[in-house]
PDB file of C-alpha atoms in Angstrom:
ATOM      1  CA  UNK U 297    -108.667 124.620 -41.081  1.00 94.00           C
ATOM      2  CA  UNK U 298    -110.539 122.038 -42.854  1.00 97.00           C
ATOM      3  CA  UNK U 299    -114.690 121.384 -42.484  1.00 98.00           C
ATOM      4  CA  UNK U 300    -115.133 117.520 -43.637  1.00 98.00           C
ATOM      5  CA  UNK U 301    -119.128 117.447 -44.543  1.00 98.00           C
ATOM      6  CA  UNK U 302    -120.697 114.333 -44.817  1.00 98.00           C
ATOM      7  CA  UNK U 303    -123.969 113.279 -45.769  1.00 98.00           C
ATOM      8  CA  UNK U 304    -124.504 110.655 -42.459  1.00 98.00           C
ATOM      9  CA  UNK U 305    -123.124 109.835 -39.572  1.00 98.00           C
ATOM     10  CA  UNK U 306    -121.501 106.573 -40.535  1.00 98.00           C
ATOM     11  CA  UNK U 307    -120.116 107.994 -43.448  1.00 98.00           C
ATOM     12  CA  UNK U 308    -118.423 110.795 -41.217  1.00 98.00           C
ATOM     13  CA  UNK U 309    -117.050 107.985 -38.899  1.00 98.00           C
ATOM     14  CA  UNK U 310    -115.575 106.323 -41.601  1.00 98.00           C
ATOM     15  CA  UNK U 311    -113.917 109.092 -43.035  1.00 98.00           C
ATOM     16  CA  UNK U 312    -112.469 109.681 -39.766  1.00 98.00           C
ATOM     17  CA  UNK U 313    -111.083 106.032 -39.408  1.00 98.00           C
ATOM     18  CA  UNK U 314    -109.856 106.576 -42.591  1.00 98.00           C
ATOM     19  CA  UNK U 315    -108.029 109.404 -42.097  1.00 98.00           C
ATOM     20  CA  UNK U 316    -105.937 108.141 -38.450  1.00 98.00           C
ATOM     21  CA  UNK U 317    -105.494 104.832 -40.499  1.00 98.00           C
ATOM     22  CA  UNK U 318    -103.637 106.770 -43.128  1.00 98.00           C
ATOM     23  CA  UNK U 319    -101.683 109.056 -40.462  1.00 98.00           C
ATOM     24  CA  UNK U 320    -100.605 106.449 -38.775  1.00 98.00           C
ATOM     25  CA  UNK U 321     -99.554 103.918 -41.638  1.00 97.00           C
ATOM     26  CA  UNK U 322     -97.745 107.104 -43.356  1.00 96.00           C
ATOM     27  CA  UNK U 323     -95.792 107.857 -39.931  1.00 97.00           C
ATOM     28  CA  UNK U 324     -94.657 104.174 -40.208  1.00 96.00           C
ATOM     29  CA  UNK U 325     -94.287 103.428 -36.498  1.00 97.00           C
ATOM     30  CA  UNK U 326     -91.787 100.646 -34.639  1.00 97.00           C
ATOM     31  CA  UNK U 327     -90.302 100.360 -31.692  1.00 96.00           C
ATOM     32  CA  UNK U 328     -87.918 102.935 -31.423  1.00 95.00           C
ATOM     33  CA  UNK U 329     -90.979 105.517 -33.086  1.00 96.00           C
ATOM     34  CA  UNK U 330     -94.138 105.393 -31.656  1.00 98.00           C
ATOM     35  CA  UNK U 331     -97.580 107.142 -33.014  1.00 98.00           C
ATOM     36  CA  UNK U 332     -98.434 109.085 -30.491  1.00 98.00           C
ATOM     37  CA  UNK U 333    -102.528 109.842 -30.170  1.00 98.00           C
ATOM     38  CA  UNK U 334    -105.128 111.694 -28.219  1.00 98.00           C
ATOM     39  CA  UNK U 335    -108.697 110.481 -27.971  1.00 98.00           C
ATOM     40  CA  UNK U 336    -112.059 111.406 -26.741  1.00 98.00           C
ATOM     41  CA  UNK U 337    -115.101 109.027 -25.326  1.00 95.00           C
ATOM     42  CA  UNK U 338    -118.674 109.801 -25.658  1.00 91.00           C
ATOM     43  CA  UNK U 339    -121.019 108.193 -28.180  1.00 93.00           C
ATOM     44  CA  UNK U 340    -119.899 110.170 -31.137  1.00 96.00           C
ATOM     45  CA  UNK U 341    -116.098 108.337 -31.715  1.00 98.00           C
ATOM     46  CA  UNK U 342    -118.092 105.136 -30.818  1.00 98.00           C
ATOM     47  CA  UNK U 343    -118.516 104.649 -35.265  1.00 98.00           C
ATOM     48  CA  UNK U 344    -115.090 105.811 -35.907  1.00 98.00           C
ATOM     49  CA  UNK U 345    -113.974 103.397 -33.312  1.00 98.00           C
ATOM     50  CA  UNK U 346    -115.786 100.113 -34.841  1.00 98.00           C
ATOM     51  CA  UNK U 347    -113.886 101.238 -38.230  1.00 98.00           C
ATOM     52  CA  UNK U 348    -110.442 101.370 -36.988  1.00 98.00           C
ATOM     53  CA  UNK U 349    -111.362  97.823 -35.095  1.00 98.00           C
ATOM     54  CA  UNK U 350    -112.307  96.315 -38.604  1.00 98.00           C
ATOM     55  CA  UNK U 351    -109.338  97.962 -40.387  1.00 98.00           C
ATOM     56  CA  UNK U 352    -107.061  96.384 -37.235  1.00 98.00           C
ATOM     57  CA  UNK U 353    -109.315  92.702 -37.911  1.00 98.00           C
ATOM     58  CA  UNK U 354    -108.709  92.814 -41.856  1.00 97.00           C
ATOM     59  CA  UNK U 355    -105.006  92.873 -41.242  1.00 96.00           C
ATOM     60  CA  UNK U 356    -104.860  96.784 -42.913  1.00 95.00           C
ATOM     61  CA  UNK U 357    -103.623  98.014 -39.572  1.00 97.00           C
ATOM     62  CA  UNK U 358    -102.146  97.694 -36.655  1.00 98.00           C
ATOM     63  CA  UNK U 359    -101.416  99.730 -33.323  1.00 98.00           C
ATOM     64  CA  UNK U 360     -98.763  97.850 -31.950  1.00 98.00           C
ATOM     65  CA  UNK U 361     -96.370 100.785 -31.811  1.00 98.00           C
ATOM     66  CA  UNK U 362     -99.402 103.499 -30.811  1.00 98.00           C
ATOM     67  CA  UNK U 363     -99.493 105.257 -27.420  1.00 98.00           C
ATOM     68  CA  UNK U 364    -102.697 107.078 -26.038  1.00 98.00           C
ATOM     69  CA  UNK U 365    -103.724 109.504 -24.039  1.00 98.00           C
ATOM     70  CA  UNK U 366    -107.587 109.849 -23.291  1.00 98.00           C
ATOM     71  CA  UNK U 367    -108.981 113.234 -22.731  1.00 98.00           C
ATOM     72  CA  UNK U 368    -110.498 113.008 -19.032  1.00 97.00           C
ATOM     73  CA  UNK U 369    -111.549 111.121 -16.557  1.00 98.00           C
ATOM     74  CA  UNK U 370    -114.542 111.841 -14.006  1.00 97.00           C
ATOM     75  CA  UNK U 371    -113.280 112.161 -10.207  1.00 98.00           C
ATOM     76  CA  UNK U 372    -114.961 109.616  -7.761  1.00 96.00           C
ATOM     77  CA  UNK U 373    -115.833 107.000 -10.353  1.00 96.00           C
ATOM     78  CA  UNK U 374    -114.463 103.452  -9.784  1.00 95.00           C
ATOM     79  CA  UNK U 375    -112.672 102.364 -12.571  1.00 95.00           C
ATOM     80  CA  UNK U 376    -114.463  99.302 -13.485  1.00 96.00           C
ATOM     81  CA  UNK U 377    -117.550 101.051 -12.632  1.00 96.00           C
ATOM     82  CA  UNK U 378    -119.487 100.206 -16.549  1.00 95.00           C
ATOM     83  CA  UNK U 379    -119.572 104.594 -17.467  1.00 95.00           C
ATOM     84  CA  UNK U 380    -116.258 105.510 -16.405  1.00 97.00           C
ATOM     85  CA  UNK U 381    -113.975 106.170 -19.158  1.00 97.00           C
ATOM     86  CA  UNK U 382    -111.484 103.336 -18.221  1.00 98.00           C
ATOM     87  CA  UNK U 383    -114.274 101.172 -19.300  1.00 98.00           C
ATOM     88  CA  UNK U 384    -115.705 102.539 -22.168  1.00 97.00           C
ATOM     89  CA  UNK U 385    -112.570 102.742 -24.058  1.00 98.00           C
ATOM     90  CA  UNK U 386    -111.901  99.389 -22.542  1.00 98.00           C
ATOM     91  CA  UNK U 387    -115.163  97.652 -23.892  1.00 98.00           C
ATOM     92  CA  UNK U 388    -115.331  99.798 -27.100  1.00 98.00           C
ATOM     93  CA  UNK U 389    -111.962  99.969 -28.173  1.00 98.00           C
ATOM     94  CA  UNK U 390    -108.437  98.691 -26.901  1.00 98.00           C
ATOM     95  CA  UNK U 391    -109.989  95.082 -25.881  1.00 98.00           C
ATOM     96  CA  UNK U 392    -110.524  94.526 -29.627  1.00 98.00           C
ATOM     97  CA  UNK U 393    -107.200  95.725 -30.966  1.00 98.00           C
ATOM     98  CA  UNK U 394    -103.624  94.696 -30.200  1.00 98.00           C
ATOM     99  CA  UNK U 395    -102.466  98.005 -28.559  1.00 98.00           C
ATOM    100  CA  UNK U 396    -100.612  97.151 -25.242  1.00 98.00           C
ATOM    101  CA  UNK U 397    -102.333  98.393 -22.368  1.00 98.00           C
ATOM    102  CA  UNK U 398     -99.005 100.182 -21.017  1.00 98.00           C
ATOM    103  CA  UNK U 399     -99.173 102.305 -23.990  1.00 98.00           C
ATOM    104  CA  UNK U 400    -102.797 103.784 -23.035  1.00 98.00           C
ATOM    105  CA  UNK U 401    -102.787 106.221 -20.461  1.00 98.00           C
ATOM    106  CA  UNK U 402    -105.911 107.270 -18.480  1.00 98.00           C
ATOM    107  CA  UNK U 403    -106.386 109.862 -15.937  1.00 98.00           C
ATOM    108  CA  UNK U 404    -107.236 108.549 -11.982  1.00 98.00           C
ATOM    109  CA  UNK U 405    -110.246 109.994 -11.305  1.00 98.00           C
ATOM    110  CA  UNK U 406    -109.557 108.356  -7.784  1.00 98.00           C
ATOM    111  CA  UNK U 407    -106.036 109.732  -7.139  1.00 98.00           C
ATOM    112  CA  UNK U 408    -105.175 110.519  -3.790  1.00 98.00           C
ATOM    113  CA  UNK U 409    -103.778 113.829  -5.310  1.00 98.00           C
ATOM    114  CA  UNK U 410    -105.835 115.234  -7.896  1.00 98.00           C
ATOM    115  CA  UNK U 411    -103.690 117.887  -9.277  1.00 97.00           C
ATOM    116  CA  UNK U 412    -100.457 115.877  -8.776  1.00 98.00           C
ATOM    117  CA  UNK U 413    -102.055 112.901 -11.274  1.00 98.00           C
ATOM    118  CA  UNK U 414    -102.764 115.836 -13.919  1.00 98.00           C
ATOM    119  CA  UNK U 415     -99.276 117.193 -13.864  1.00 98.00           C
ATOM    120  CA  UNK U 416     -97.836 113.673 -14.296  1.00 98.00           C
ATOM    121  CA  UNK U 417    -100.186 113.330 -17.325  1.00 98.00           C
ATOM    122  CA  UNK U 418     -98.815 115.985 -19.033  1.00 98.00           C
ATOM    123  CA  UNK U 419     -95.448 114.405 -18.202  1.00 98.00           C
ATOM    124  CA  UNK U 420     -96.315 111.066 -19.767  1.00 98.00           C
ATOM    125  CA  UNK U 421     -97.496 113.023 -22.916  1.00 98.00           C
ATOM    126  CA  UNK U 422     -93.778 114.982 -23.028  1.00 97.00           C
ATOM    127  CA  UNK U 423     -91.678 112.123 -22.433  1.00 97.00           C
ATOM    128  CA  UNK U 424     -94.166 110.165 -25.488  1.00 96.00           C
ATOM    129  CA  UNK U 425     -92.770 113.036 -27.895  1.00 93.00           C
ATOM    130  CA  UNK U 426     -95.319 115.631 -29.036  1.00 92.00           C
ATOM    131  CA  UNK U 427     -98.481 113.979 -29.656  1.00 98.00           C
ATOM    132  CA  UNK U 428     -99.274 113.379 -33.355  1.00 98.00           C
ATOM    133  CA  UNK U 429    -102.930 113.509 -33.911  1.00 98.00           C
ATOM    134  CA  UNK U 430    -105.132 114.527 -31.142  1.00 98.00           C
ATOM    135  CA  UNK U 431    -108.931 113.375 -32.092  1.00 98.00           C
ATOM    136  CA  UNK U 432    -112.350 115.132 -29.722  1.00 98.00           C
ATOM    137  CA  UNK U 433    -115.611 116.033 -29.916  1.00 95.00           C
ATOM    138  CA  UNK U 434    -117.587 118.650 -28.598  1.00 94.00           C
ATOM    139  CA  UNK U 435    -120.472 119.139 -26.182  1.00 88.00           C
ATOM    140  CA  UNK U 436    -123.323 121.073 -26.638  1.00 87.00           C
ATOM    141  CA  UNK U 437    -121.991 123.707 -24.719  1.00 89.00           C
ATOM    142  CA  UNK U 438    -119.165 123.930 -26.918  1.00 92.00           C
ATOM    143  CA  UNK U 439    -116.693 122.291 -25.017  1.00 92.00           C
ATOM    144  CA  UNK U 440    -114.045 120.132 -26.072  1.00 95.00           C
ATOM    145  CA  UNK U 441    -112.635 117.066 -23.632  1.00 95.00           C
ATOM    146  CA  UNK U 442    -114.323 119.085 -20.121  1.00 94.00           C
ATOM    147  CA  UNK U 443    -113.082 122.864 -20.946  1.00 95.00           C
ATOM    148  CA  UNK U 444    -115.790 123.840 -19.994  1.00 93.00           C
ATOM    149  CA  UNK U 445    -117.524 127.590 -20.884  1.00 92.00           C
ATOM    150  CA  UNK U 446    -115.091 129.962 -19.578  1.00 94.00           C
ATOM    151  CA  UNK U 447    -112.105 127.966 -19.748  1.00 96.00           C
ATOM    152  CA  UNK U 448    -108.769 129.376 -20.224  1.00 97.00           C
ATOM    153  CA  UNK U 449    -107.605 128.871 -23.851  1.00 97.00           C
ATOM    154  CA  UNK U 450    -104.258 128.436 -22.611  1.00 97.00           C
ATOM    155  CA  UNK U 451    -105.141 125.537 -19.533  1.00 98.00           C
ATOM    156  CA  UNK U 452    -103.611 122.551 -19.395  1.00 98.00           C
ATOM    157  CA  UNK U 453    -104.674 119.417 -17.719  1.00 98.00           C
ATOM    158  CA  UNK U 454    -106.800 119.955 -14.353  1.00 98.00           C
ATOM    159  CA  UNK U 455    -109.378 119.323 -12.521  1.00 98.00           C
ATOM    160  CA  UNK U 456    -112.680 120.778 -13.222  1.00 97.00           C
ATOM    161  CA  UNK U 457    -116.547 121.349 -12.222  1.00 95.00           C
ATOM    162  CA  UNK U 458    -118.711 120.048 -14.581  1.00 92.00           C
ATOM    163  CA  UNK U 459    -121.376 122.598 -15.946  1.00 89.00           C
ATOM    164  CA  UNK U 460    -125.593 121.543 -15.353  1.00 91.00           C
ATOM    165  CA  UNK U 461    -125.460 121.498 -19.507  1.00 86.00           C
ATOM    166  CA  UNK U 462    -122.801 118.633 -19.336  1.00 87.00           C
ATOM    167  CA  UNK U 463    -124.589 117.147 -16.313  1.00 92.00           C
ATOM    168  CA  UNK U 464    -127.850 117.365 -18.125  1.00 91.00           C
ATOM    169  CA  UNK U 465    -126.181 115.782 -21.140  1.00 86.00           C
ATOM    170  CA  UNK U 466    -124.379 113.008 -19.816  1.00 88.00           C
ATOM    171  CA  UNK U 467    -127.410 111.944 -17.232  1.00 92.00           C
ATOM    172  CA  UNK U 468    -128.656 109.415 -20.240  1.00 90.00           C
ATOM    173  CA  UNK U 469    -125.823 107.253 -19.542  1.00 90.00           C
ATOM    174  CA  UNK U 470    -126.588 106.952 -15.656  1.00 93.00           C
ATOM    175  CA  UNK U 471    -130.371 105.879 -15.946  1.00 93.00           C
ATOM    176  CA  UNK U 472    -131.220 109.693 -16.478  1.00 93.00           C
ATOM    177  CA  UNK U 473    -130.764 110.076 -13.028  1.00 93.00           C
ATOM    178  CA  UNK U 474    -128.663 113.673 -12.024  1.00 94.00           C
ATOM    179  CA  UNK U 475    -128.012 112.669  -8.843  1.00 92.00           C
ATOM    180  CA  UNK U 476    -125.874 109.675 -10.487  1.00 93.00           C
ATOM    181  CA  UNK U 477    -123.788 112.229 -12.528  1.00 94.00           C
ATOM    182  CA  UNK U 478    -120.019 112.748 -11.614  1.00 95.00           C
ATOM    183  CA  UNK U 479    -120.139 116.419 -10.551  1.00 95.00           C
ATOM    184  CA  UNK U 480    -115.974 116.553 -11.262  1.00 97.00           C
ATOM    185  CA  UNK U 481    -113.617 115.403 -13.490  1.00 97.00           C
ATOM    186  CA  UNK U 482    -109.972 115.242 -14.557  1.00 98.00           C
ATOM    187  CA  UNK U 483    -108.937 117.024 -18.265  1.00 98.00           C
ATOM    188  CA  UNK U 484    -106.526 117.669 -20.493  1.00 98.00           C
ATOM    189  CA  UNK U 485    -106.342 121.526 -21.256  1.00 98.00           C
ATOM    190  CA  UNK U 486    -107.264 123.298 -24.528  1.00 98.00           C
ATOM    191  CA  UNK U 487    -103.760 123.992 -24.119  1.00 98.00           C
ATOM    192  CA  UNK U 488    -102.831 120.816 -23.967  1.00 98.00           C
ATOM    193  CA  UNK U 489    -104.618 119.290 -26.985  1.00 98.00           C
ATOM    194  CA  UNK U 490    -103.528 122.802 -29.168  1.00 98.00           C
ATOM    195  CA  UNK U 491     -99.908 121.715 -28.651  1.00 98.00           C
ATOM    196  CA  UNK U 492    -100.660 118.746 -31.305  1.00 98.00           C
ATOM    197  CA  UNK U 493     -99.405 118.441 -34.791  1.00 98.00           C
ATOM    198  CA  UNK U 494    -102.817 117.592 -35.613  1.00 98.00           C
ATOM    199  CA  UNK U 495    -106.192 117.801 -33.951  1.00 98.00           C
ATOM    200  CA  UNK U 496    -109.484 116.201 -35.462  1.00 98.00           C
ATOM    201  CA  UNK U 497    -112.602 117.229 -34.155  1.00 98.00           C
ATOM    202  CA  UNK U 498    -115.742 114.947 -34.644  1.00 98.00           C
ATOM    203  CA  UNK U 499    -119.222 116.800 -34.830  1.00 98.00           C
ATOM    204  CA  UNK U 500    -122.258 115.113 -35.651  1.00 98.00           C
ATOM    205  CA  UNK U 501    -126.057 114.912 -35.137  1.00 97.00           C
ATOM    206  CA  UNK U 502    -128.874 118.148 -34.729  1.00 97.00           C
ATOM    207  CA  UNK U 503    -128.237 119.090 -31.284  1.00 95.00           C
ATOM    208  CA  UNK U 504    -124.132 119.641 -32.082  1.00 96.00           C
ATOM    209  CA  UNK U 505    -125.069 122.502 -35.075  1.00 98.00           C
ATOM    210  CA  UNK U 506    -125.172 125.478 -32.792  1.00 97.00           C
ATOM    211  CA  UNK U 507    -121.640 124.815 -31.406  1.00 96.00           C
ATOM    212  CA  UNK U 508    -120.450 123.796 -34.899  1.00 98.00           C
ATOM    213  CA  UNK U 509    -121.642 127.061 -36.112  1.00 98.00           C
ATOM    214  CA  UNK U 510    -120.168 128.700 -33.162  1.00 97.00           C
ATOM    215  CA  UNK U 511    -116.440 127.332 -33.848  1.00 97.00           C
ATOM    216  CA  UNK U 512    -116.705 127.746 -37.988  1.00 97.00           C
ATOM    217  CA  UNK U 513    -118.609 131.070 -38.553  1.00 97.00           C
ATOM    218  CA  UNK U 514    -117.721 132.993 -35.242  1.00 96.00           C
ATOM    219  CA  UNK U 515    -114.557 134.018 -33.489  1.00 95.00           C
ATOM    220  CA  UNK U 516    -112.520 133.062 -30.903  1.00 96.00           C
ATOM    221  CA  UNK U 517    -113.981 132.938 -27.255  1.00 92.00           C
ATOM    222  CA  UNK U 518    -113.182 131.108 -23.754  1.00 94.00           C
ATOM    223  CA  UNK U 519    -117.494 130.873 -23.760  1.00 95.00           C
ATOM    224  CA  UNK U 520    -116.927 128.304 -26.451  1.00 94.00           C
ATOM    225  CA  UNK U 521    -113.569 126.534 -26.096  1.00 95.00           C
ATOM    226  CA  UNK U 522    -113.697 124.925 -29.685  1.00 95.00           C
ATOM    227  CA  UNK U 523    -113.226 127.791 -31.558  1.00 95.00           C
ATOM    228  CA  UNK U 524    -109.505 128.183 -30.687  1.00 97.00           C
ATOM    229  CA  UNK U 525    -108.662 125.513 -32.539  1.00 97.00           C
ATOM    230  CA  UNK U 526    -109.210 128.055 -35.866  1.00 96.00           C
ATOM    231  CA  UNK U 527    -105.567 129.082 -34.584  1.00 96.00           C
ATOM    232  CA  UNK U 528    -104.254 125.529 -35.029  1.00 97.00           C
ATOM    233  CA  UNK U 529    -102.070 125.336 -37.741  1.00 97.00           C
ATOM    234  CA  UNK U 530    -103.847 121.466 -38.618  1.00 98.00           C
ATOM    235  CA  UNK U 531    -107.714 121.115 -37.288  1.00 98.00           C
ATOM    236  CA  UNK U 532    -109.613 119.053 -39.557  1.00 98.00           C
ATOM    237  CA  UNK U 533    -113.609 119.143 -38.692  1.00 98.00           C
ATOM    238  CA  UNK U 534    -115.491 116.373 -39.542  1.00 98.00           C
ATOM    239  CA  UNK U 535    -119.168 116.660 -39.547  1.00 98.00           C
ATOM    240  CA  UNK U 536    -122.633 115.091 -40.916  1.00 98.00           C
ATOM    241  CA  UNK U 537    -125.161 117.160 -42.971  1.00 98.00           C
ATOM    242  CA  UNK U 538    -127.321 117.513 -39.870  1.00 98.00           C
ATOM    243  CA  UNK U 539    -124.494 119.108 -37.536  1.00 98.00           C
ATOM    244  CA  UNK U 540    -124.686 122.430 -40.885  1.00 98.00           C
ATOM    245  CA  UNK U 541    -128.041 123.865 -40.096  1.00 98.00           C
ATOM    246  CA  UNK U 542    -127.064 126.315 -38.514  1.00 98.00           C
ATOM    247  CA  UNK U 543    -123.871 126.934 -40.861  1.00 98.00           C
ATOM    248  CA  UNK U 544    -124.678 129.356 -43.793  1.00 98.00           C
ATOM    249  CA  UNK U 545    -125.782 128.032 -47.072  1.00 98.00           C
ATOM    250  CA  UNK U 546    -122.278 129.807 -48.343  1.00 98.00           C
ATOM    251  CA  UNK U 547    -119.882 128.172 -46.216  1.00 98.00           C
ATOM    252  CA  UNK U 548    -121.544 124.945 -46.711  1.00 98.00           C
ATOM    253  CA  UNK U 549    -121.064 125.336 -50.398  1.00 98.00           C
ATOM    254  CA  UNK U 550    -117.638 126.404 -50.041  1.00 98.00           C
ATOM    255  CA  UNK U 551    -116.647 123.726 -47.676  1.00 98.00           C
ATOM    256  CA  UNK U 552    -117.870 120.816 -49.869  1.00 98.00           C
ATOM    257  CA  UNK U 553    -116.537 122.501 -53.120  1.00 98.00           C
ATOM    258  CA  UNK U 554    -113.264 121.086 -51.404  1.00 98.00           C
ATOM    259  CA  UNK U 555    -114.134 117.578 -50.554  1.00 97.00           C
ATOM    260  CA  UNK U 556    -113.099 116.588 -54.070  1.00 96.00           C
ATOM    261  CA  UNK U 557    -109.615 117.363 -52.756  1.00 96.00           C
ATOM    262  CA  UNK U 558    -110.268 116.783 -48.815  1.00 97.00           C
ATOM    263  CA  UNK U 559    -111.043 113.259 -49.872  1.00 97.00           C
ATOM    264  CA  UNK U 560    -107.641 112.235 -51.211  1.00 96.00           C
ATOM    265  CA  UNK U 561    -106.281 112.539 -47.804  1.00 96.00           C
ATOM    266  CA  UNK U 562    -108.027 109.360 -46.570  1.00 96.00           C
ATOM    267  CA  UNK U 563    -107.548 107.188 -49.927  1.00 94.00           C
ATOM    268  CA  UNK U 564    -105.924 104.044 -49.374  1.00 89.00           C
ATOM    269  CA  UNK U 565    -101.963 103.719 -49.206  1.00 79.00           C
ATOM    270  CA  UNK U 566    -100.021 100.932 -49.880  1.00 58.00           C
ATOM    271  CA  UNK U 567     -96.869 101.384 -47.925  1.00 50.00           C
ATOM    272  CA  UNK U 568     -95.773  98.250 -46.248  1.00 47.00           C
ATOM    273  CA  UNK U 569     -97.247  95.428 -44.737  1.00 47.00           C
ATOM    274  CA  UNK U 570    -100.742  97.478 -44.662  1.00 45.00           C
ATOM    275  CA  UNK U 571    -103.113  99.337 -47.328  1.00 44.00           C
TER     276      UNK U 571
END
């Protein structure tokens, strides 16, 4: 497990661009070999996003050969309604890169069978091959994609109840008004994202500290979903300075004694057409 500390949030977000730019260019997709991805919404990916568009605008990369598979999708929300995740990634991301919408995949929220539309997800994902680099973030709960507290470490992609916390949380995006807020949604398990080669997990800002400390400095437990990715063979944490308060002063120290070396895994390659 790796803890990526940086000093601000847009320097975090770059990083992380940084990093699937270099996974991806190294893994040297084409037609017959496509990166395969997993990726989160929510305003923390929302910097690392604007990176990977500039890096796709400045010619240093390209997703023409990338599949994705977005972590959830709430149940009842019209697609093109402007907060469901269909449009955020939408407006914030694909529209301004040349991935091929067939090769993004979205849960229905609006399936006529719930349950059946998860179990085809995790079909889609086999049939893609085993997905290369699944990137999150975590609620203040804990959670990662909608596991939430109590979740089986083991789940797979469902549908679930959405706890007040996450309610509370994600009322600023519906005028702040509860009764607006999506009660259910669709998920992929922590199952389902542990069965990456590589999960990235972005953490930033005050309020996220207590569940960063809770998935570094503590053990394993369905109460806080994150933590099980300490048994991933790859998880690479990626964090600002204000995310650590509640880390101690030791593992802080230890974590960016390594960023000397953590740091050569996003410097620029020159392998093909790309950087």
């Amino acid at each position: 497990m790796k803890l990526i500390i940086l000093e601000h949030y847009s320097q975090a977000s770059e990083w992380a661009a940084k990093y699937i730019r270099n996974r991806i260019i190294q893994f040297n997709p084409g037609p017959d070999k496509y990166f395969t991805m997993g990726l989160p919404t929510g305003s923390t990916p929302l910097g690392c996003y604007k990176k990977l568009i500039e890096y796709y605008k400045n010619g240093d990369l390209s997703f023409k050969y990338v599949k994705t598979f977005n972590m959830d999708e709430y149940v009842g929300l019209p697609q093109d309604h402007p907060e469901s995740y269909h449009s955020f990634m939408w407006n914030n991301f694909f529209k301004h890169i040349d991935i091929h919408p067939e090769n993004t995949h979205i849960l229905d929220g609006n399936a006529a069978d719930l349950q059946a539309e998860c179990d085809a997800f995790e079909q889609k994902i086999k049939a893609a091959g085993r997905i290369q680099l699944f990137v999150g973030g975590i609620g203040p709960d804990g959670h990662i994609a909608f596991n939430e507290p109590g979740s089986s470490l083991v789940s797979r992609t469902r549908v679930k109840t959405l706890a007040m916390d996450t309610i509370l949380a994600n009322a600023r995006f519906f005028d702040g008004d509860l009764a607006k807020v999506p009660t259910m949604v669709l998920t992929v398990g922590v199952g389902t994202v542990m069965d990456a080669r590589e999960v990235m997990i972005l953490i930033t800002g005050a309020h996220k500290a207590f569940p960063l400390y809770k998935a570094i400095e503590e053990g394993v437990n369905h109460m806080w979903t994150v933590p099980a990715f300490q048994q991933h063979p790859c998880t690479v944490f990626v964090c600002d300075e204000d995310a650590t308060l509640e880390l101690k002063v030791k593992t802080v120290k230890y974590f960016k004694g390594l960023m000397l070396v953590h740091n050569k895994l996003v410097d620029p390659l020159y392998i093909g057409n790309f950087l």
